[in-house]
Every structure is written in structure tokens, then in C-alpha cells.
PDB file of C-alpha atoms and ligand atoms in Angstrom:
ATOM      1  CA  PRO A   1      -7.587 -30.046 -26.913  1.00 44.00           C
ATOM      2  CA  LEU A   2      -4.709 -28.264 -28.572  1.00 50.00           C
ATOM      3  CA  ASP A   3      -1.857 -30.439 -29.737  1.00 55.00           C
ATOM      4  CA  THR A   4       1.399 -28.698 -28.850  1.00 59.00           C
ATOM      5  CA  THR A   5       3.627 -31.359 -30.385  1.00 75.00           C
ATOM      6  CA  ILE A   6       6.322 -30.005 -32.690  1.00 88.00           C
ATOM      7  CA  PRO A   7       7.712 -32.836 -34.828  1.00 93.00           C
ATOM      8  CA  ASP A   8      11.299 -32.889 -36.111  1.00 93.00           C
ATOM      9  CA  PRO A   9      11.758 -32.123 -38.916  1.00 96.00           C
ATOM     10  CA  ALA A  10       9.011 -29.543 -39.238  1.00 97.00           C
ATOM     11  CA  LEU A  11       8.290 -26.293 -40.974  1.00 98.00           C
ATOM     12  CA  ILE A  12       7.303 -23.933 -38.146  1.00 97.00           C
ATOM     13  CA  VAL A  13       5.359 -20.914 -39.365  1.00 98.00           C
ATOM     14  CA  LEU A  14       5.226 -18.107 -36.802  1.00 98.00           C
ATOM     15  CA  ILE A  15       2.017 -16.085 -37.093  1.00 98.00           C
ATOM     16  CA  GLY A  16       1.581 -12.746 -35.335  1.00 98.00           C
ATOM     17  CA  ALA A  17       1.385  -8.979 -35.690  1.00 98.00           C
ATOM     18  CA  ALA A  18       4.419  -6.717 -35.715  1.00 97.00           C
ATOM     19  CA  GLY A  19       5.590  -6.377 -32.117  1.00 97.00           C
ATOM     20  CA  SER A  20       3.842  -9.546 -30.960  1.00 97.00           C
ATOM     21  CA  GLY A  21       7.170 -11.159 -30.075  1.00 96.00           C
ATOM     22  CA  LYS A  22       7.806 -13.512 -33.011  1.00 97.00           C
ATOM     23  CA  SER A  23      11.535 -12.804 -33.228  1.00 97.00           C
ATOM     24  CA  THR A  24      11.841 -13.218 -29.465  1.00 94.00           C
ATOM     25  CA  TRP A  25      10.234 -16.655 -29.824  1.00 94.00           C
ATOM     26  CA  ALA A  26      12.391 -17.432 -32.850  1.00 95.00           C
ATOM     27  CA  ARG A  27      15.467 -17.067 -30.658  1.00 94.00           C
ATOM     28  CA  THR A  28      14.396 -20.191 -28.727  1.00 91.00           C
ATOM     29  CA  TRP A  29      15.469 -22.181 -31.830  1.00 93.00           C
ATOM     30  CA  PRO A  30      19.092 -22.441 -33.042  1.00 94.00           C
ATOM     31  CA  SER A  31      19.758 -19.356 -35.183  1.00 96.00           C
ATOM     32  CA  THR A  32      20.596 -21.390 -38.314  1.00 97.00           C
ATOM     33  CA  GLN A  33      17.050 -22.805 -38.266  1.00 98.00           C
ATOM     34  CA  VAL A  34      15.373 -19.379 -38.449  1.00 98.00           C
ATOM     35  CA  LEU A  35      14.583 -17.594 -41.718  1.00 98.00           C
ATOM     36  CA  GLU A  36      13.586 -14.015 -40.843  1.00 98.00           C
ATOM     37  CA  LEU A  37      11.918 -12.058 -43.636  1.00 98.00           C
ATOM     38  CA  ASP A  38      13.397  -8.764 -42.356  1.00 96.00           C
ATOM     39  CA  GLN A  39      16.875 -10.187 -42.855  1.00 97.00           C
ATOM     40  CA  PHE A  40      16.065 -11.210 -46.414  1.00 98.00           C
ATOM     41  CA  ARG A  41      14.718  -7.682 -47.081  1.00 97.00           C
ATOM     42  CA  ALA A  42      18.000  -6.297 -45.786  1.00 96.00           C
ATOM     43  CA  MET A  43      19.902  -8.836 -47.903  1.00 98.00           C
ATOM     44  CA  VAL A  44      18.299  -7.677 -51.147  1.00 98.00           C
ATOM     45  CA  SER A  45      17.844  -3.938 -50.401  1.00 97.00           C
ATOM     46  CA  ASP A  46      20.149  -2.923 -47.497  1.00 96.00           C
ATOM     47  CA  CYS A  47      16.997  -1.946 -45.584  1.00 93.00           C
ATOM     48  CA  ALA A  48      15.098  -4.415 -43.351  1.00 91.00           C
ATOM     49  CA  GLY A  49      12.007  -2.199 -43.389  1.00 89.00           C
ATOM     50  CA  ASP A  50      11.832  -1.601 -47.173  1.00 91.00           C
ATOM     51  CA  GLN A  51       8.370  -2.945 -47.958  1.00 91.00           C
ATOM     52  CA  SER A  52       9.011  -2.596 -51.714  1.00 95.00           C
ATOM     53  CA  ALA A  53      11.638  -5.347 -51.301  1.00 97.00           C
ATOM     54  CA  THR A  54       9.170  -7.855 -49.838  1.00 96.00           C
ATOM     55  CA  LEU A  55       8.514  -9.812 -53.051  1.00 97.00           C
ATOM     56  CA  ALA A  56      12.221 -10.213 -53.840  1.00 98.00           C
ATOM     57  CA  ALA A  57      12.968 -11.061 -50.203  1.00 98.00           C
ATOM     58  CA  ALA A  58      10.207 -13.686 -50.080  1.00 98.00           C
ATOM     59  CA  THR A  59      11.539 -15.278 -53.281  1.00 98.00           C
ATOM     60  CA  VAL A  60      15.004 -15.681 -51.767  1.00 98.00           C
ATOM     61  CA  LEU A  61      13.500 -16.889 -48.479  1.00 98.00           C
ATOM     62  CA  HIS A  62      11.503 -19.562 -50.361  1.00 98.00           C
ATOM     63  CA  THR A  63      14.696 -20.724 -52.096  1.00 98.00           C
ATOM     64  CA  ALA A  64      16.494 -21.034 -48.756  1.00 98.00           C
ATOM     65  CA  LEU A  65      13.492 -22.874 -47.307  1.00 98.00           C
ATOM     66  CA  GLU A  66      13.480 -25.368 -50.190  1.00 98.00           C
ATOM     67  CA  ALA A  67      17.211 -26.017 -49.756  1.00 98.00           C
ATOM     68  CA  ARG A  68      16.655 -26.755 -46.070  1.00 98.00           C
ATOM     69  CA  LEU A  69      13.501 -28.881 -46.421  1.00 98.00           C
ATOM     70  CA  ALA A  70      15.206 -30.930 -49.174  1.00 98.00           C
ATOM     71  CA  ARG A  71      17.648 -31.871 -46.379  1.00 98.00           C
ATOM     72  CA  LYS A  72      14.794 -32.441 -43.876  1.00 98.00           C
ATOM     73  CA  LYS A  73      16.040 -29.594 -41.713  1.00 98.00           C
ATOM     74  CA  THR A  74      13.607 -28.057 -39.225  1.00 98.00           C
ATOM     75  CA  THR A  75      13.004 -24.474 -40.270  1.00 98.00           C
ATOM     76  CA  VAL A  76      11.246 -21.557 -38.558  1.00 98.00           C
ATOM     77  CA  ILE A  77       9.731 -18.779 -40.678  1.00 98.00           C
ATOM     78  CA  ASP A  78       9.901 -15.488 -38.773  1.00 98.00           C
ATOM     79  CA  ALA A  79       7.490 -13.170 -40.590  1.00 98.00           C
ATOM     80  CA  THR A  80       3.979 -11.960 -39.771  1.00 98.00           C
ATOM     81  CA  ASN A  81       2.392 -14.686 -41.978  1.00 98.00           C
ATOM     82  CA  THR A  82      -1.049 -13.303 -41.104  1.00 98.00           C
ATOM     83  CA  GLU A  83      -2.343 -13.536 -44.693  1.00 98.00           C
ATOM     84  CA  ALA A  84      -3.666 -16.895 -45.899  1.00 98.00           C
ATOM     85  CA  HIS A  85      -1.999 -16.613 -49.323  1.00 98.00           C
ATOM     86  CA  VAL A  86       1.404 -16.155 -47.680  1.00 98.00           C
ATOM     87  CA  ARG A  87       0.860 -19.256 -45.521  1.00 98.00           C
ATOM     88  CA  ALA A  88      -0.347 -21.179 -48.589  1.00 98.00           C
ATOM     89  CA  GLY A  89       2.981 -20.547 -50.349  1.00 98.00           C
ATOM     90  CA  LEU A  90       4.875 -21.944 -47.365  1.00 98.00           C
ATOM     91  CA  LEU A  91       2.517 -24.919 -47.007  1.00 98.00           C
ATOM     92  CA  ASP A  92       2.995 -25.799 -50.694  1.00 98.00           C
ATOM     93  CA  ILE A  93       6.758 -26.017 -50.177  1.00 98.00           C
ATOM     94  CA  ALA A  94       6.427 -28.115 -47.004  1.00 98.00           C
ATOM     95  CA  ARG A  95       4.032 -30.495 -48.743  1.00 98.00           C
ATOM     96  CA  SER A  96       6.298 -30.937 -51.753  1.00 98.00           C
ATOM     97  CA  TYR A  97       9.154 -32.038 -49.471  1.00 98.00           C
ATOM     98  CA  GLY A  98       6.927 -34.180 -47.234  1.00 98.00           C
ATOM     99  CA  VAL A  99       7.687 -32.137 -44.123  1.00 98.00           C
ATOM    100  CA  PRO A 100       4.827 -31.439 -41.673  1.00 97.00           C
ATOM    101  CA  ALA A 101       3.921 -27.797 -41.083  1.00 98.00           C
ATOM    102  CA  VAL A 102       3.250 -26.324 -37.653  1.00 96.00           C
ATOM    103  CA  ALA A 103       1.400 -23.036 -37.094  1.00 96.00           C
ATOM    104  CA  PHE A 104       2.849 -21.206 -34.099  1.00 96.00           C
ATOM    105  CA  LEU A 105       0.523 -18.380 -33.067  1.00 96.00           C
ATOM    106  CA  VAL A 106       1.842 -15.363 -31.187  1.00 96.00           C
ATOM    107  CA  SER A 107      -1.453 -13.678 -30.301  1.00 94.00           C
ATOM    108  CA  THR A 108      -0.165 -10.924 -27.978  1.00 95.00           C
ATOM    109  CA  PRO A 109      -2.941  -8.326 -27.433  1.00 96.00           C
ATOM    110  CA  ALA A 110      -3.134  -5.640 -30.140  1.00 97.00           C
ATOM    111  CA  ASP A 111      -2.633  -2.793 -27.648  1.00 97.00           C
ATOM    112  CA  VAL A 112       0.648  -4.356 -26.504  1.00 96.00           C
ATOM    113  CA  CYS A 113       1.842  -4.830 -30.111  1.00 97.00           C
ATOM    114  CA  VAL A 114       0.993  -1.180 -30.877  1.00 97.00           C
ATOM    115  CA  ALA A 115       2.720   0.110 -27.727  1.00 97.00           C
ATOM    116  CA  ARG A 116       5.876  -1.807 -28.681  1.00 96.00           C
ATOM    117  CA  GLN A 117       6.166   0.193 -31.936  1.00 96.00           C
ATOM    118  CA  THR A 118       6.854   3.481 -30.129  1.00 94.00           C
ATOM    119  CA  GLY A 119      10.477   2.795 -29.214  1.00 89.00           C
ATOM    120  CA  ARG A 120      11.371   1.549 -32.700  1.00 90.00           C
ATOM    121  CA  SER A 121      13.259   3.427 -35.382  1.00 89.00           C
ATOM    122  CA  PRO A 122      11.013   5.017 -38.050  1.00 86.00           C
ATOM    123  CA  ALA A 123      12.253   2.409 -40.539  1.00 81.00           C
ATOM    124  CA  ARG A 124      11.089  -0.474 -38.302  1.00 85.00           C
ATOM    125  CA  ALA A 125       7.960   0.986 -36.674  1.00 92.00           C
ATOM    126  CA  VAL A 126       4.766  -0.382 -38.205  1.00 94.00           C
ATOM    127  CA  PRO A 127       1.719   1.980 -38.354  1.00 95.00           C
ATOM    128  CA  GLU A 128      -0.995   1.326 -35.762  1.00 97.00           C
ATOM    129  CA  ASP A 129      -3.714   0.491 -38.297  1.00 98.00           C
ATOM    130  CA  VAL A 130      -1.470  -2.122 -39.905  1.00 97.00           C
ATOM    131  CA  VAL A 131      -0.608  -3.708 -36.539  1.00 98.00           C
ATOM    132  CA  ARG A 132      -4.293  -3.902 -35.586  1.00 98.00           C
ATOM    133  CA  ARG A 133      -5.183  -5.463 -38.942  1.00 98.00           C
ATOM    134  CA  GLN A 134      -2.397  -8.050 -38.546  1.00 98.00           C
ATOM    135  CA  HIS A 135      -3.643  -8.880 -35.047  1.00 98.00           C
ATOM    136  CA  ALA A 136      -7.235  -9.263 -36.269  1.00 98.00           C
ATOM    137  CA  GLU A 137      -6.013 -11.522 -39.107  1.00 98.00           C
ATOM    138  CA  THR A 138      -4.114 -13.670 -36.591  1.00 98.00           C
ATOM    139  CA  ILE A 139      -7.213 -14.210 -34.454  1.00 97.00           C
ATOM    140  CA  ALA A 140      -9.433 -14.798 -37.505  1.00 97.00           C
ATOM    141  CA  ALA A 141      -6.997 -17.372 -38.936  1.00 97.00           C
ATOM    142  CA  PHE A 142      -6.851 -19.544 -35.823  1.00 96.00           C
ATOM    143  CA  PRO A 143      -9.921 -21.767 -36.403  1.00 95.00           C
ATOM    144  CA  HIS A 144      -8.944 -22.399 -40.052  1.00 97.00           C
ATOM    145  CA  LEU A 145      -5.284 -23.375 -39.692  1.00 97.00           C
ATOM    146  CA  ARG A 146      -5.833 -27.140 -39.568  1.00 96.00           C
ATOM    147  CA  ALA A 147      -7.993 -26.970 -42.694  1.00 97.00           C
ATOM    148  CA  GLU A 148      -5.293 -24.890 -44.442  1.00 98.00           C
ATOM    149  CA  GLY A 149      -2.944 -27.832 -44.017  1.00 98.00           C
ATOM    150  CA  PHE A 150      -1.070 -27.318 -40.754  1.00 97.00           C
ATOM    151  CA  ALA A 151      -0.520 -30.648 -38.969  1.00 95.00           C
ATOM    152  CA  HIS A 152      -0.266 -28.913 -35.579  1.00 93.00           C
ATOM    153  CA  VAL A 153      -1.446 -25.579 -34.220  1.00 92.00           C
ATOM    154  CA  VAL A 154       0.492 -24.252 -31.233  1.00 91.00           C
ATOM    155  CA  LEU A 155      -0.343 -21.195 -29.144  1.00 90.00           C
ATOM    156  CA  ALA A 156       2.770 -19.475 -27.823  1.00 90.00           C
ATOM    157  CA  ASP A 157       2.712 -19.357 -24.047  1.00 80.00           C
ATOM    158  CA  ARG A 158       5.105 -19.332 -21.117  1.00 65.00           C
ATOM    159  CA  VAL A 159       5.015 -23.106 -20.641  1.00 63.00           C
ATOM    160  CA  HIS A 160       5.933 -23.538 -24.258  1.00 69.00           C
ATOM    161  CA  ARG A 161       8.839 -21.106 -24.040  1.00 69.00           C
ATOM    162  CA  LEU A 162      10.198 -23.140 -21.137  1.00 69.00           C
ATOM    163  CA  GLU A 163       9.835 -26.382 -23.114  1.00 70.00           C
ATOM    164  CA  LEU A 164      11.636 -24.908 -26.108  1.00 73.00           C
ATOM    165  CA  LEU A 165      14.450 -23.465 -24.048  1.00 75.00           C
ATOM    166  CA  LEU A 166      14.928 -26.780 -22.239  1.00 74.00           C
ATOM    167  CA  ARG A 167      14.911 -28.673 -25.522  1.00 72.00           C
ATOM    168  CA  ARG A 168      17.551 -26.318 -26.905  1.00 72.00           C
ATOM    169  CA  ALA A 169      19.671 -26.595 -23.739  1.00 74.00           C
ATOM    170  CA  GLY A 170      19.599 -30.369 -24.220  1.00 67.00           C
ATOM    171  CA  ASP A 171      20.932 -30.190 -27.814  1.00 65.00           C
TER     172      ASP A 171
HETATM  173  P1  LIG B   1       8.172  -7.705 -35.963  1.00 66.39           P
HETATM  174  O1  LIG B   1       9.535  -8.212 -36.311  1.00 66.39           O
HETATM  175  O2  LIG B   1       8.028  -6.219 -36.135  1.00 66.39           O
HETATM  176  O3  LIG B   1       7.073  -8.408 -36.706  1.00 66.39           O
HETATM  177  O4  LIG B   1       7.930  -7.977 -34.387  1.00 66.39           O
HETATM  178  P2  LIG B   1       8.137  -9.322 -33.600  1.00 66.39           P
HETATM  179  O5  LIG B   1       6.840 -10.050 -33.575  1.00 66.39           O
HETATM  180  O6  LIG B   1       9.325 -10.049 -34.111  1.00 66.39           O
HETATM  181  O7  LIG B   1       8.398  -8.840 -32.102  1.00 66.39           O
HETATM  182  P3  LIG B   1       9.764  -8.881 -31.261  1.00 66.39           P
HETATM  183  O8  LIG B   1      10.147 -10.272 -30.938  1.00 66.39           O
HETATM  184  O9  LIG B   1      10.758  -8.007 -31.928  1.00 66.39           O
HETATM  185  O10 LIG B   1       9.261  -8.248 -29.892  1.00 66.39           O
HETATM  186  C1  LIG B   1       8.862  -6.876 -29.828  1.00 66.39           C
HETATM  187  C2  LIG B   1       9.259  -6.317 -28.486  1.00 66.39           C
HETATM  188  O11 LIG B   1       8.546  -6.993 -27.457  1.00 66.39           O
HETATM  189  C3  LIG B   1      10.730  -6.483 -28.165  1.00 66.39           C
HETATM  190  O12 LIG B   1      11.189  -5.309 -27.527  1.00 66.39           O
HETATM  191  C4  LIG B   1      10.758  -7.659 -27.197  1.00 66.39           C
HETATM  192  O13 LIG B   1      11.830  -7.558 -26.284  1.00 66.39           O
HETATM  193  C5  LIG B   1       9.432  -7.511 -26.488  1.00 66.39           C
HETATM  194  N1  LIG B   1       8.909  -8.814 -26.043  1.00 66.39           N
HETATM  195  C6  LIG B   1       8.763  -9.933 -26.780  1.00 66.39           C
HETATM  196  N2  LIG B   1       8.244 -10.936 -26.050  1.00 66.39           N
HETATM  197  C7  LIG B   1       8.053 -10.426 -24.810  1.00 66.39           C
HETATM  198  C8  LIG B   1       7.528 -10.966 -23.590  1.00 66.39           C
HETATM  199  O14 LIG B   1       7.129 -12.134 -23.493  1.00 66.39           O
HETATM  200  N3  LIG B   1       7.460 -10.135 -22.529  1.00 66.39           N
HETATM  201  C9  LIG B   1       7.883  -8.847 -22.620  1.00 66.39           C
HETATM  202  N4  LIG B   1       7.772  -8.097 -21.520  1.00 66.39           N
HETATM  203  N5  LIG B   1       8.373  -8.303 -23.717  1.00 66.39           N
HETATM  204  C10 LIG B   1       8.472  -9.078 -24.810  1.00 66.39           C
HETATM  205 MG1  LIG B   2      10.575  -9.723 -35.693  1.00 66.39          MG
END
């Protein structure tokens, strides 16, 4: 059975295609706990959708993550994280601070993710082929996440959203 336990502190790595709903899920955590890659792209380039700023943005995000995990602060990474090498970089940081990592899969159907791109500004809309590749990577990653080093693998669902919202209301 799936273990939906999220320890505290934890590094929570959201995994899902563009438009899957990661940022919507991220809002169930206190905003100071969420590191959103788009915001770091905007921070370094004035443009959240500037893909050429990804490396610089990820470097600053990693620095912020280290500062938080050094203080044992639960942190949510809001980025697609569909590529294993990207997850490996995050897992390395969590391991070095002794904080367990949780994979939080947002596996919304590819057609839904694609349809959600249509209303977006050209700067934020992700091309259909990229969205479908990210979705396929999400599904393919699922059986390997424990072996990658995630202590828990959680599938985003309605019950879980309720649990998270109740937990936050109780803070
Ligand atoms: P990127 O930042 O591009 O990677 O996308 P994302 O995964 O962060 O998706 P986001 O949370 O921005 O959600 C995309 C759109 O789907 C938004 O318009 C949300 O309001 C909508 N959405 C997210 N979750 C749900 C849901 O559970 N139901 C419905 N109906 N819409 C949702
Ligand atoms: Mg988002």
C-alpha cells in the first residue's frame, strides 16, 4: 500500500507536468515553505518563463533550500521535477542535512494539462509536446521513486488535499 505520511521536517518534491496543478497544491502549505522555480526565474531574469534562466534560478533555489534544511524547515519544491537528474540534485541536499524526502506526484491526465495551457500568456504556456513528455516522465518515474531515495511517495488526490488543508487550518 502507498504510504501517505508526510514527516515534519521534510523536503517535499512536487512532480508533475506543466498545468498538472502543482502550484495549486503548493498553496496548501504556508507560502514561506514553498520554493517555486518560476519565481526564482523571475528573480534572476525578470521573466518567470525565461527558460535560459533555469540554471541560474535552480542555483539560487538550491541555496535557499540549503538554508532552510540547515534549520530543519519543511520545504516544498514547486517545479516539474520530472527528470531524474533534477530530483537527484534535490535528494543530495536533503540527504546532506538528514531531512527525509517525499515525492508528491501530481499525475493529472496529459489531455487536461495540455488544455490548461490555452488560457495562459504566451510567456507561460508550455508547448503540447513538452507537456506530454513531462506527463510521460511523471508516470515512468513512479515505480522508481523509492529506489531514488524518497522515503515516502504520495499521490495527490482529493482526500490528501483535505488532509493538508485541515492540517494548515490547525497551525
Ligand atoms: P506549471 O506551473 O506550469 O508547471 O503548472 P502547475 O502544475 O503549477 O499548475 P497550476 O497549479 O498552475 O494549475 C493549472 C491550472 O489548473 C490552474 O488554472 C488551476 O486553477 C487549475 N487547477 C489546478 N488544480 C485543479 C483541480 O483540482 N481542479 C480544477 N478544476 N482545476 C485545477
Ligand atoms: Mg506552477
